[in-house]
Amino acid sequence: MGKAEQTRQRILEAATAEFVAHGLAGARVDRIAATARINKSQLYAHVGNKDALFDAAVALHVAATVGRVPLTVEDLPGYATRLYDAYLADPSLVRLLIWSRLERRPSGDLFTTPHHDGPALARLHEAQVAGVLVADVDVEDLWSMLIALAGTWAQASLTRTADPGDPGSLHRRRREALAATVARAFVR
């Protein structure tokens, strides 16, 4: 990894911590720069403005999760439980997405990139056509519900947020309940 890439990585790590803690509106570029051990003008040269920095932090965490947890339409319950584990392992992801929803896009699609979920929706549609998944739920709705089910115990939970320190038996119980619910709801 070159020096420029190392600097960008430090900036994104500092920005992630700042945005997770304070959101977009409360985050301060001077704190990000100080944490990243870079001056503000260099920071702007690397990533642009604060909005671009926020977008880069979100994109980094979303891409990492998609890379760690690829969609498996042939095992949708397993996908949901792996996503539960990903949310548990990376609380920054959910916090960044919550801030994005609160401060940027309170309704509609969370991502502004056209067809951000296009590949997943296409795979779910193919599975519906093949008879693997229920046909009476639109794939966009199925995708939204699947993501929400996997996030039942994530940081945005209205009832109970999972913690990595919770007993293993509790995580197993949640994974089993999640897998059973997804299977009953979406798998033929």
mmCIF file with all atom_site columns, C-alpha atoms in Angstrom:
data_model
loop_
_atom_site.group_PDB
_atom_site.id
_atom_site.type_symbol
_atom_site.label_atom_id
_atom_site.label_alt_id
_atom_site.label_comp_id
_atom_site.label_asym_id
_atom_site.label_entity_id
_atom_site.label_seq_id
_atom_site.pdbx_PDB_ins_code
_atom_site.Cartn_x
_atom_site.Cartn_y
_atom_site.Cartn_z
_atom_site.occupancy
_atom_site.B_iso_or_equiv
_atom_site.pdbx_formal_charge
_atom_site.auth_seq_id
_atom_site.auth_comp_id
_atom_site.auth_asym_id
_atom_site.auth_atom_id
_atom_site.pdbx_PDB_model_num
ATOM 1   C CA . MET A 1 1   ? 0.000   0.000   0.000   1.00 0.00 ? 1   MET A CA 1
ATOM 2   C CA . GLY A 1 2   ? 1.406   3.366   -1.062  1.00 0.00 ? 2   GLY A CA 1
ATOM 3   C CA . LYS A 1 3   ? 1.677   6.445   1.104   1.00 0.00 ? 3   LYS A CA 1
ATOM 4   C CA . ALA A 1 4   ? -1.347  8.144   -0.490  1.00 0.00 ? 4   ALA A CA 1
ATOM 5   C CA . GLU A 1 5   ? -3.485  5.047   0.119   1.00 0.00 ? 5   GLU A CA 1
ATOM 6   C CA . GLN A 1 6   ? -2.275  4.827   3.732   1.00 0.00 ? 6   GLN A CA 1
ATOM 7   C CA . THR A 1 7   ? -3.186  8.467   4.240   1.00 0.00 ? 7   THR A CA 1
ATOM 8   C CA . ARG A 1 8   ? -6.629  7.920   2.709   1.00 0.00 ? 8   ARG A CA 1
ATOM 9   C CA . GLN A 1 9   ? -7.154  4.899   4.969   1.00 0.00 ? 9   GLN A CA 1
ATOM 10  C CA . ARG A 1 10  ? -6.226  6.945   8.068   1.00 0.00 ? 10  ARG A CA 1
ATOM 11  C CA . ILE A 1 11  ? -8.612  9.685   6.952   1.00 0.00 ? 11  ILE A CA 1
ATOM 12  C CA . LEU A 1 12  ? -11.473 7.228   6.431   1.00 0.00 ? 12  LEU A CA 1
ATOM 13  C CA . GLU A 1 13  ? -10.862 5.538   9.787   1.00 0.00 ? 13  GLU A CA 1
ATOM 14  C CA . ALA A 1 14  ? -10.851 8.910   11.563  1.00 0.00 ? 14  ALA A CA 1
ATOM 15  C CA . ALA A 1 15  ? -13.905 10.061  9.626   1.00 0.00 ? 15  ALA A CA 1
ATOM 16  C CA . THR A 1 16  ? -15.793 6.878   10.416  1.00 0.00 ? 16  THR A CA 1
ATOM 17  C CA . ALA A 1 17  ? -15.185 7.301   14.138  1.00 0.00 ? 17  ALA A CA 1
ATOM 18  C CA . GLU A 1 18  ? -16.219 10.960  13.993  1.00 0.00 ? 18  GLU A CA 1
ATOM 19  C CA . PHE A 1 19  ? -19.381 10.345  11.944  1.00 0.00 ? 19  PHE A CA 1
ATOM 20  C CA . VAL A 1 20  ? -20.402 7.353   14.047  1.00 0.00 ? 20  VAL A CA 1
ATOM 21  C CA . ALA A 1 21  ? -20.119 9.445   17.206  1.00 0.00 ? 21  ALA A CA 1
ATOM 22  C CA . HIS A 1 22  ? -21.531 12.761  15.968  1.00 0.00 ? 22  HIS A CA 1
ATOM 23  C CA . GLY A 1 23  ? -23.375 12.242  12.689  1.00 0.00 ? 23  GLY A CA 1
ATOM 24  C CA . LEU A 1 24  ? -22.806 14.358  9.618   1.00 0.00 ? 24  LEU A CA 1
ATOM 25  C CA . ALA A 1 25  ? -23.999 17.640  11.129  1.00 0.00 ? 25  ALA A CA 1
ATOM 26  C CA . GLY A 1 26  ? -22.076 17.246  14.385  1.00 0.00 ? 26  GLY A CA 1
ATOM 27  C CA . ALA A 1 27  ? -18.847 15.942  12.885  1.00 0.00 ? 27  ALA A CA 1
ATOM 28  C CA . ARG A 1 28  ? -15.931 18.357  12.716  1.00 0.00 ? 28  ARG A CA 1
ATOM 29  C CA . VAL A 1 29  ? -13.395 18.203  9.928   1.00 0.00 ? 29  VAL A CA 1
ATOM 30  C CA . ASP A 1 30  ? -10.702 19.640  12.204  1.00 0.00 ? 30  ASP A CA 1
ATOM 31  C CA . ARG A 1 31  ? -11.127 16.678  14.599  1.00 0.00 ? 31  ARG A CA 1
ATOM 32  C CA . ILE A 1 32  ? -10.992 14.239  11.681  1.00 0.00 ? 32  ILE A CA 1
ATOM 33  C CA . ALA A 1 33  ? -7.827  15.881  10.365  1.00 0.00 ? 33  ALA A CA 1
ATOM 34  C CA . ALA A 1 34  ? -6.189  15.866  13.810  1.00 0.00 ? 34  ALA A CA 1
ATOM 35  C CA . THR A 1 35  ? -7.040  12.190  14.364  1.00 0.00 ? 35  THR A CA 1
ATOM 36  C CA . ALA A 1 36  ? -5.769  11.304  10.886  1.00 0.00 ? 36  ALA A CA 1
ATOM 37  C CA . ARG A 1 37  ? -2.591  13.295  11.549  1.00 0.00 ? 37  ARG A CA 1
ATOM 38  C CA . ILE A 1 38  ? -3.077  15.494  8.484   1.00 0.00 ? 38  ILE A CA 1
ATOM 39  C CA . ASN A 1 39  ? -3.959  19.141  7.975   1.00 0.00 ? 39  ASN A CA 1
ATOM 40  C CA . LYS A 1 40  ? -7.394  20.164  6.738   1.00 0.00 ? 40  LYS A CA 1
ATOM 41  C CA . SER A 1 41  ? -6.234  21.305  3.306   1.00 0.00 ? 41  SER A CA 1
ATOM 42  C CA . GLN A 1 42  ? -4.550  17.936  2.717   1.00 0.00 ? 42  GLN A CA 1
ATOM 43  C CA . LEU A 1 43  ? -7.685  16.177  3.904   1.00 0.00 ? 43  LEU A CA 1
ATOM 44  C CA . TYR A 1 44  ? -9.805  18.121  1.421   1.00 0.00 ? 44  TYR A CA 1
ATOM 45  C CA . ALA A 1 45  ? -7.319  17.326  -1.343  1.00 0.00 ? 45  ALA A CA 1
ATOM 46  C CA . HIS A 1 46  ? -7.667  13.607  -0.604  1.00 0.00 ? 46  HIS A CA 1
ATOM 47  C CA . VAL A 1 47  ? -11.435 13.341  -0.205  1.00 0.00 ? 47  VAL A CA 1
ATOM 48  C CA . GLY A 1 48  ? -13.152 16.610  -1.078  1.00 0.00 ? 48  GLY A CA 1
ATOM 49  C CA . ASN A 1 49  ? -15.660 18.180  1.297   1.00 0.00 ? 49  ASN A CA 1
ATOM 50  C CA . LYS A 1 50  ? -17.275 16.816  4.462   1.00 0.00 ? 50  LYS A CA 1
ATOM 51  C CA . ASP A 1 51  ? -20.243 15.381  2.533   1.00 0.00 ? 51  ASP A CA 1
ATOM 52  C CA . ALA A 1 52  ? -17.906 13.490  0.208   1.00 0.00 ? 52  ALA A CA 1
ATOM 53  C CA . LEU A 1 53  ? -16.002 12.209  3.219   1.00 0.00 ? 53  LEU A CA 1
ATOM 54  C CA . PHE A 1 54  ? -19.228 10.972  4.822   1.00 0.00 ? 54  PHE A CA 1
ATOM 55  C CA . ASP A 1 55  ? -20.239 9.269   1.567   1.00 0.00 ? 55  ASP A CA 1
ATOM 56  C CA . ALA A 1 56  ? -16.810 7.618   1.334   1.00 0.00 ? 56  ALA A CA 1
ATOM 57  C CA . ALA A 1 57  ? -17.059 6.302   4.913   1.00 0.00 ? 57  ALA A CA 1
ATOM 58  C CA . VAL A 1 58  ? -20.537 4.884   4.261   1.00 0.00 ? 58  VAL A CA 1
ATOM 59  C CA . ALA A 1 59  ? -19.486 3.360   0.935   1.00 0.00 ? 59  ALA A CA 1
ATOM 60  C CA . LEU A 1 60  ? -16.432 1.753   2.548   1.00 0.00 ? 60  LEU A CA 1
ATOM 61  C CA . HIS A 1 61  ? -18.510 0.016   5.227   1.00 0.00 ? 61  HIS A CA 1
ATOM 62  C CA . VAL A 1 62  ? -21.278 -1.039  2.843   1.00 0.00 ? 62  VAL A CA 1
ATOM 63  C CA . ALA A 1 63  ? -18.763 -2.475  0.362   1.00 0.00 ? 63  ALA A CA 1
ATOM 64  C CA . ALA A 1 64  ? -16.945 -4.317  3.141   1.00 0.00 ? 64  ALA A CA 1
ATOM 65  C CA . THR A 1 65  ? -20.198 -5.862  4.358   1.00 0.00 ? 65  THR A CA 1
ATOM 66  C CA . VAL A 1 66  ? -21.283 -6.854  0.858   1.00 0.00 ? 66  VAL A CA 1
ATOM 67  C CA . GLY A 1 67  ? -17.850 -8.414  0.365   1.00 0.00 ? 67  GLY A CA 1
ATOM 68  C CA . ARG A 1 68  ? -18.005 -10.334 3.652   1.00 0.00 ? 68  ARG A CA 1
ATOM 69  C CA . VAL A 1 69  ? -21.641 -11.357 3.297   1.00 0.00 ? 69  VAL A CA 1
ATOM 70  C CA . PRO A 1 70  ? -22.492 -12.133 -0.322  1.00 0.00 ? 70  PRO A CA 1
ATOM 71  C CA . LEU A 1 71  ? -26.157 -12.725 -1.074  1.00 0.00 ? 71  LEU A CA 1
ATOM 72  C CA . THR A 1 72  ? -26.976 -16.434 -1.261  1.00 0.00 ? 72  THR A CA 1
ATOM 73  C CA . VAL A 1 73  ? -30.485 -16.786 -2.681  1.00 0.00 ? 73  VAL A CA 1
ATOM 74  C CA . GLU A 1 74  ? -30.190 -20.566 -2.443  1.00 0.00 ? 74  GLU A CA 1
ATOM 75  C CA . ASP A 1 75  ? -29.751 -20.137 1.336   1.00 0.00 ? 75  ASP A CA 1
ATOM 76  C CA . LEU A 1 76  ? -31.644 -16.993 2.266   1.00 0.00 ? 76  LEU A CA 1
ATOM 77  C CA . PRO A 1 77  ? -31.962 -17.961 5.950   1.00 0.00 ? 77  PRO A CA 1
ATOM 78  C CA . GLY A 1 78  ? -28.174 -18.446 6.108   1.00 0.00 ? 78  GLY A CA 1
ATOM 79  C CA . TYR A 1 79  ? -27.647 -15.098 4.410   1.00 0.00 ? 79  TYR A CA 1
ATOM 80  C CA . ALA A 1 80  ? -29.830 -13.379 7.008   1.00 0.00 ? 80  ALA A CA 1
ATOM 81  C CA . THR A 1 81  ? -27.914 -14.941 9.901   1.00 0.00 ? 81  THR A CA 1
ATOM 82  C CA . ARG A 1 82  ? -24.560 -13.996 8.363   1.00 0.00 ? 82  ARG A CA 1
ATOM 83  C CA . LEU A 1 83  ? -25.863 -10.454 7.990   1.00 0.00 ? 83  LEU A CA 1
ATOM 84  C CA . TYR A 1 84  ? -26.876 -10.504 11.682  1.00 0.00 ? 84  TYR A CA 1
ATOM 85  C CA . ASP A 1 85  ? -23.276 -11.464 12.481  1.00 0.00 ? 85  ASP A CA 1
ATOM 86  C CA . ALA A 1 86  ? -21.940 -8.693  10.223  1.00 0.00 ? 86  ALA A CA 1
ATOM 87  C CA . TYR A 1 87  ? -24.079 -6.090  11.980  1.00 0.00 ? 87  TYR A CA 1
ATOM 88  C CA . LEU A 1 88  ? -22.835 -7.424  15.306  1.00 0.00 ? 88  LEU A CA 1
ATOM 89  C CA . ALA A 1 89  ? -19.196 -7.329  14.179  1.00 0.00 ? 89  ALA A CA 1
ATOM 90  C CA . ASP A 1 90  ? -19.334 -3.832  12.644  1.00 0.00 ? 90  ASP A CA 1
ATOM 91  C CA . PRO A 1 91  ? -21.588 -1.516  14.641  1.00 0.00 ? 91  PRO A CA 1
ATOM 92  C CA . SER A 1 92  ? -20.172 1.424   12.675  1.00 0.00 ? 92  SER A CA 1
ATOM 93  C CA . LEU A 1 93  ? -22.039 0.287   9.561   1.00 0.00 ? 93  LEU A CA 1
ATOM 94  C CA . VAL A 1 94  ? -25.473 0.519   11.139  1.00 0.00 ? 94  VAL A CA 1
ATOM 95  C CA . ARG A 1 95  ? -24.656 3.779   12.932  1.00 0.00 ? 95  ARG A CA 1
ATOM 96  C CA . LEU A 1 96  ? -23.490 5.376   9.658   1.00 0.00 ? 96  LEU A CA 1
ATOM 97  C CA . LEU A 1 97  ? -26.633 4.201   7.876   1.00 0.00 ? 97  LEU A CA 1
ATOM 98  C CA . ILE A 1 98  ? -28.818 5.554   10.689  1.00 0.00 ? 98  ILE A CA 1
ATOM 99  C CA . TRP A 1 99  ? -27.116 8.954   10.470  1.00 0.00 ? 99  TRP A CA 1
ATOM 100 C CA . SER A 1 100 ? -27.554 8.897   6.709   1.00 0.00 ? 100 SER A CA 1
ATOM 101 C CA . ARG A 1 101 ? -31.253 8.167   7.119   1.00 0.00 ? 101 ARG A CA 1
ATOM 102 C CA . LEU A 1 102 ? -31.711 10.831  9.800   1.00 0.00 ? 102 LEU A CA 1
ATOM 103 C CA . GLU A 1 103 ? -29.675 13.610  8.247   1.00 0.00 ? 103 GLU A CA 1
ATOM 104 C CA . ARG A 1 104 ? -29.817 13.062  4.532   1.00 0.00 ? 104 ARG A CA 1
ATOM 105 C CA . ARG A 1 105 ? -32.588 10.848  3.229   1.00 0.00 ? 105 ARG A CA 1
ATOM 106 C CA . PRO A 1 106 ? -35.446 10.500  5.706   1.00 0.00 ? 106 PRO A CA 1
ATOM 107 C CA . SER A 1 107 ? -37.557 8.654   3.129   1.00 0.00 ? 107 SER A CA 1
ATOM 108 C CA . GLY A 1 108 ? -37.162 6.775   -0.124  1.00 0.00 ? 108 GLY A CA 1
ATOM 109 C CA . ASP A 1 109 ? -34.047 4.921   -1.181  1.00 0.00 ? 109 ASP A CA 1
ATOM 110 C CA . LEU A 1 110 ? -31.153 5.279   1.242   1.00 0.00 ? 110 LEU A CA 1
ATOM 111 C CA . PHE A 1 111 ? -28.576 5.150   -1.522  1.00 0.00 ? 111 PHE A CA 1
ATOM 112 C CA . THR A 1 112 ? -28.493 7.733   -4.274  1.00 0.00 ? 112 THR A CA 1
ATOM 113 C CA . THR A 1 113 ? -26.500 5.524   -6.619  1.00 0.00 ? 113 THR A CA 1
ATOM 114 C CA . PRO A 1 114 ? -28.890 4.373   -9.330  1.00 0.00 ? 114 PRO A CA 1
ATOM 115 C CA . HIS A 1 115 ? -29.639 0.673   -9.003  1.00 0.00 ? 115 HIS A CA 1
ATOM 116 C CA . HIS A 1 116 ? -27.468 0.247   -5.879  1.00 0.00 ? 116 HIS A CA 1
ATOM 117 C CA . ASP A 1 117 ? -29.445 -2.883  -5.032  1.00 0.00 ? 117 ASP A CA 1
ATOM 118 C CA . GLY A 1 118 ? -29.926 -3.891  -8.671  1.00 0.00 ? 118 GLY A CA 1
ATOM 119 C CA . PRO A 1 119 ? -27.729 -7.014  -8.618  1.00 0.00 ? 119 PRO A CA 1
ATOM 120 C CA . ALA A 1 120 ? -29.394 -8.339  -5.442  1.00 0.00 ? 120 ALA A CA 1
ATOM 121 C CA . LEU A 1 121 ? -32.870 -7.614  -6.814  1.00 0.00 ? 121 LEU A CA 1
ATOM 122 C CA . ALA A 1 122 ? -32.023 -9.374  -10.077 1.00 0.00 ? 122 ALA A CA 1
ATOM 123 C CA . ARG A 1 123 ? -30.821 -12.474 -8.215  1.00 0.00 ? 123 ARG A CA 1
ATOM 124 C CA . LEU A 1 124 ? -33.929 -12.515 -6.026  1.00 0.00 ? 124 LEU A CA 1
ATOM 125 C CA . HIS A 1 125 ? -36.128 -12.176 -9.114  1.00 0.00 ? 125 HIS A CA 1
ATOM 126 C CA . GLU A 1 126 ? -34.337 -15.090 -10.781 1.00 0.00 ? 126 GLU A CA 1
ATOM 127 C CA . ALA A 1 127 ? -34.901 -17.178 -7.649  1.00 0.00 ? 127 ALA A CA 1
ATOM 128 C CA . GLN A 1 128 ? -38.607 -16.287 -7.708  1.00 0.00 ? 128 GLN A CA 1
ATOM 129 C CA . VAL A 1 129 ? -38.897 -17.283 -11.353 1.00 0.00 ? 129 VAL A CA 1
ATOM 130 C CA . ALA A 1 130 ? -37.079 -20.564 -10.561 1.00 0.00 ? 130 ALA A CA 1
ATOM 131 C CA . GLY A 1 131 ? -39.592 -21.268 -7.788  1.00 0.00 ? 131 GLY A CA 1
ATOM 132 C CA . VAL A 1 132 ? -37.033 -21.056 -4.979  1.00 0.00 ? 132 VAL A CA 1
ATOM 133 C CA . LEU A 1 133 ? -38.628 -18.015 -3.336  1.00 0.00 ? 133 LEU A CA 1
ATOM 134 C CA . VAL A 1 134 ? -42.261 -17.052 -2.812  1.00 0.00 ? 134 VAL A CA 1
ATOM 135 C CA . ALA A 1 135 ? -43.803 -15.307 -5.783  1.00 0.00 ? 135 ALA A CA 1
ATOM 136 C CA . ASP A 1 136 ? -46.398 -13.241 -3.930  1.00 0.00 ? 136 ASP A CA 1
ATOM 137 C CA . VAL A 1 137 ? -43.912 -10.724 -2.496  1.00 0.00 ? 137 VAL A CA 1
ATOM 138 C CA . ASP A 1 138 ? -42.299 -8.153  -4.789  1.00 0.00 ? 138 ASP A CA 1
ATOM 139 C CA . VAL A 1 139 ? -38.511 -8.554  -4.790  1.00 0.00 ? 139 VAL A CA 1
ATOM 140 C CA . GLU A 1 140 ? -37.963 -4.956  -3.648  1.00 0.00 ? 140 GLU A CA 1
ATOM 141 C CA . ASP A 1 141 ? -40.216 -5.580  -0.660  1.00 0.00 ? 141 ASP A CA 1
ATOM 142 C CA . LEU A 1 142 ? -38.633 -8.963  0.012   1.00 0.00 ? 142 LEU A CA 1
ATOM 143 C CA . TRP A 1 143 ? -35.169 -7.359  -0.032  1.00 0.00 ? 143 TRP A CA 1
ATOM 144 C CA . SER A 1 144 ? -36.212 -4.565  2.351   1.00 0.00 ? 144 SER A CA 1
ATOM 145 C CA . MET A 1 145 ? -37.852 -6.994  4.770   1.00 0.00 ? 145 MET A CA 1
ATOM 146 C CA . LEU A 1 146 ? -34.886 -9.375  4.632   1.00 0.00 ? 146 LEU A CA 1
ATOM 147 C CA . ILE A 1 147 ? -32.444 -6.592  5.494   1.00 0.00 ? 147 ILE A CA 1
ATOM 148 C CA . ALA A 1 148 ? -34.748 -5.353  8.263   1.00 0.00 ? 148 ALA A CA 1
ATOM 149 C CA . LEU A 1 149 ? -35.181 -8.841  9.724   1.00 0.00 ? 149 LEU A CA 1
ATOM 150 C CA . ALA A 1 150 ? -31.424 -9.351  9.817   1.00 0.00 ? 150 ALA A CA 1
ATOM 151 C CA . GLY A 1 151 ? -31.146 -6.008  11.594  1.00 0.00 ? 151 GLY A CA 1
ATOM 152 C CA . THR A 1 152 ? -33.769 -6.828  14.217  1.00 0.00 ? 152 THR A CA 1
ATOM 153 C CA . TRP A 1 153 ? -31.151 -6.661  16.973  1.00 0.00 ? 153 TRP A CA 1
ATOM 154 C CA . ALA A 1 154 ? -28.847 -4.115  15.316  1.00 0.00 ? 154 ALA A CA 1
ATOM 155 C CA . GLN A 1 155 ? -28.146 -0.668  16.760  1.00 0.00 ? 155 GLN A CA 1
ATOM 156 C CA . ALA A 1 156 ? -31.367 0.755   15.298  1.00 0.00 ? 156 ALA A CA 1
ATOM 157 C CA . SER A 1 157 ? -33.538 -1.739  17.154  1.00 0.00 ? 157 SER A CA 1
ATOM 158 C CA . LEU A 1 158 ? -36.563 -0.289  18.854  1.00 0.00 ? 158 LEU A CA 1
ATOM 159 C CA . THR A 1 159 ? -36.562 -3.070  21.435  1.00 0.00 ? 159 THR A CA 1
ATOM 160 C CA . ARG A 1 160 ? -33.196 -4.732  22.127  1.00 0.00 ? 160 ARG A CA 1
ATOM 161 C CA . THR A 1 161 ? -29.747 -4.235  20.639  1.00 0.00 ? 161 THR A CA 1
ATOM 162 C CA . ALA A 1 162 ? -27.432 -7.222  20.461  1.00 0.00 ? 162 ALA A CA 1
ATOM 163 C CA . ASP A 1 163 ? -23.973 -6.954  21.944  1.00 0.00 ? 163 ASP A CA 1
ATOM 164 C CA . PRO A 1 164 ? -20.973 -9.110  21.059  1.00 0.00 ? 164 PRO A CA 1
ATOM 165 C CA . GLY A 1 165 ? -20.659 -9.839  24.796  1.00 0.00 ? 165 GLY A CA 1
ATOM 166 C CA . ASP A 1 166 ? -24.134 -11.400 24.974  1.00 0.00 ? 166 ASP A CA 1
ATOM 167 C CA . PRO A 1 167 ? -24.041 -15.125 25.777  1.00 0.00 ? 167 PRO A CA 1
ATOM 168 C CA . GLY A 1 168 ? -23.400 -17.394 22.806  1.00 0.00 ? 168 GLY A CA 1
ATOM 169 C CA . SER A 1 169 ? -26.657 -19.205 23.536  1.00 0.00 ? 169 SER A CA 1
ATOM 170 C CA . LEU A 1 170 ? -28.551 -15.925 23.037  1.00 0.00 ? 170 LEU A CA 1
ATOM 171 C CA . HIS A 1 171 ? -26.869 -15.296 19.658  1.00 0.00 ? 171 HIS A CA 1
ATOM 172 C CA . ARG A 1 172 ? -27.645 -18.884 18.611  1.00 0.00 ? 172 ARG A CA 1
ATOM 173 C CA . ARG A 1 173 ? -31.293 -18.452 19.627  1.00 0.00 ? 173 ARG A CA 1
ATOM 174 C CA . ARG A 1 174 ? -31.551 -15.220 17.619  1.00 0.00 ? 174 ARG A CA 1
ATOM 175 C CA . ARG A 1 175 ? -29.890 -16.782 14.555  1.00 0.00 ? 175 ARG A CA 1
ATOM 176 C CA . GLU A 1 176 ? -32.236 -19.773 14.722  1.00 0.00 ? 176 GLU A CA 1
ATOM 177 C CA . ALA A 1 177 ? -35.305 -17.539 15.069  1.00 0.00 ? 177 ALA A CA 1
ATOM 178 C CA . LEU A 1 178 ? -34.103 -15.324 12.231  1.00 0.00 ? 178 LEU A CA 1
ATOM 179 C CA . ALA A 1 179 ? -33.405 -18.280 9.926   1.00 0.00 ? 179 ALA A CA 1
ATOM 180 C CA . ALA A 1 180 ? -36.775 -19.876 10.693  1.00 0.00 ? 180 ALA A CA 1
ATOM 181 C CA . THR A 1 181 ? -38.629 -16.616 10.101  1.00 0.00 ? 181 THR A CA 1
ATOM 182 C CA . VAL A 1 182 ? -36.894 -15.941 6.779   1.00 0.00 ? 182 VAL A CA 1
ATOM 183 C CA . ALA A 1 183 ? -37.527 -19.528 5.655   1.00 0.00 ? 183 ALA A CA 1
ATOM 184 C CA . ARG A 1 184 ? -41.221 -19.342 6.524   1.00 0.00 ? 184 ARG A CA 1
ATOM 185 C CA . ALA A 1 185 ? -41.688 -15.922 4.983   1.00 0.00 ? 185 ALA A CA 1
ATOM 186 C CA . PHE A 1 186 ? -39.732 -16.156 1.742   1.00 0.00 ? 186 PHE A CA 1
ATOM 187 C CA . VAL A 1 187 ? -38.588 -19.677 0.844   1.00 0.00 ? 187 VAL A CA 1
ATOM 188 C CA . ARG A 1 188 ? -40.801 -22.125 -1.009  1.00 0.00 ? 188 ARG A CA 1
#
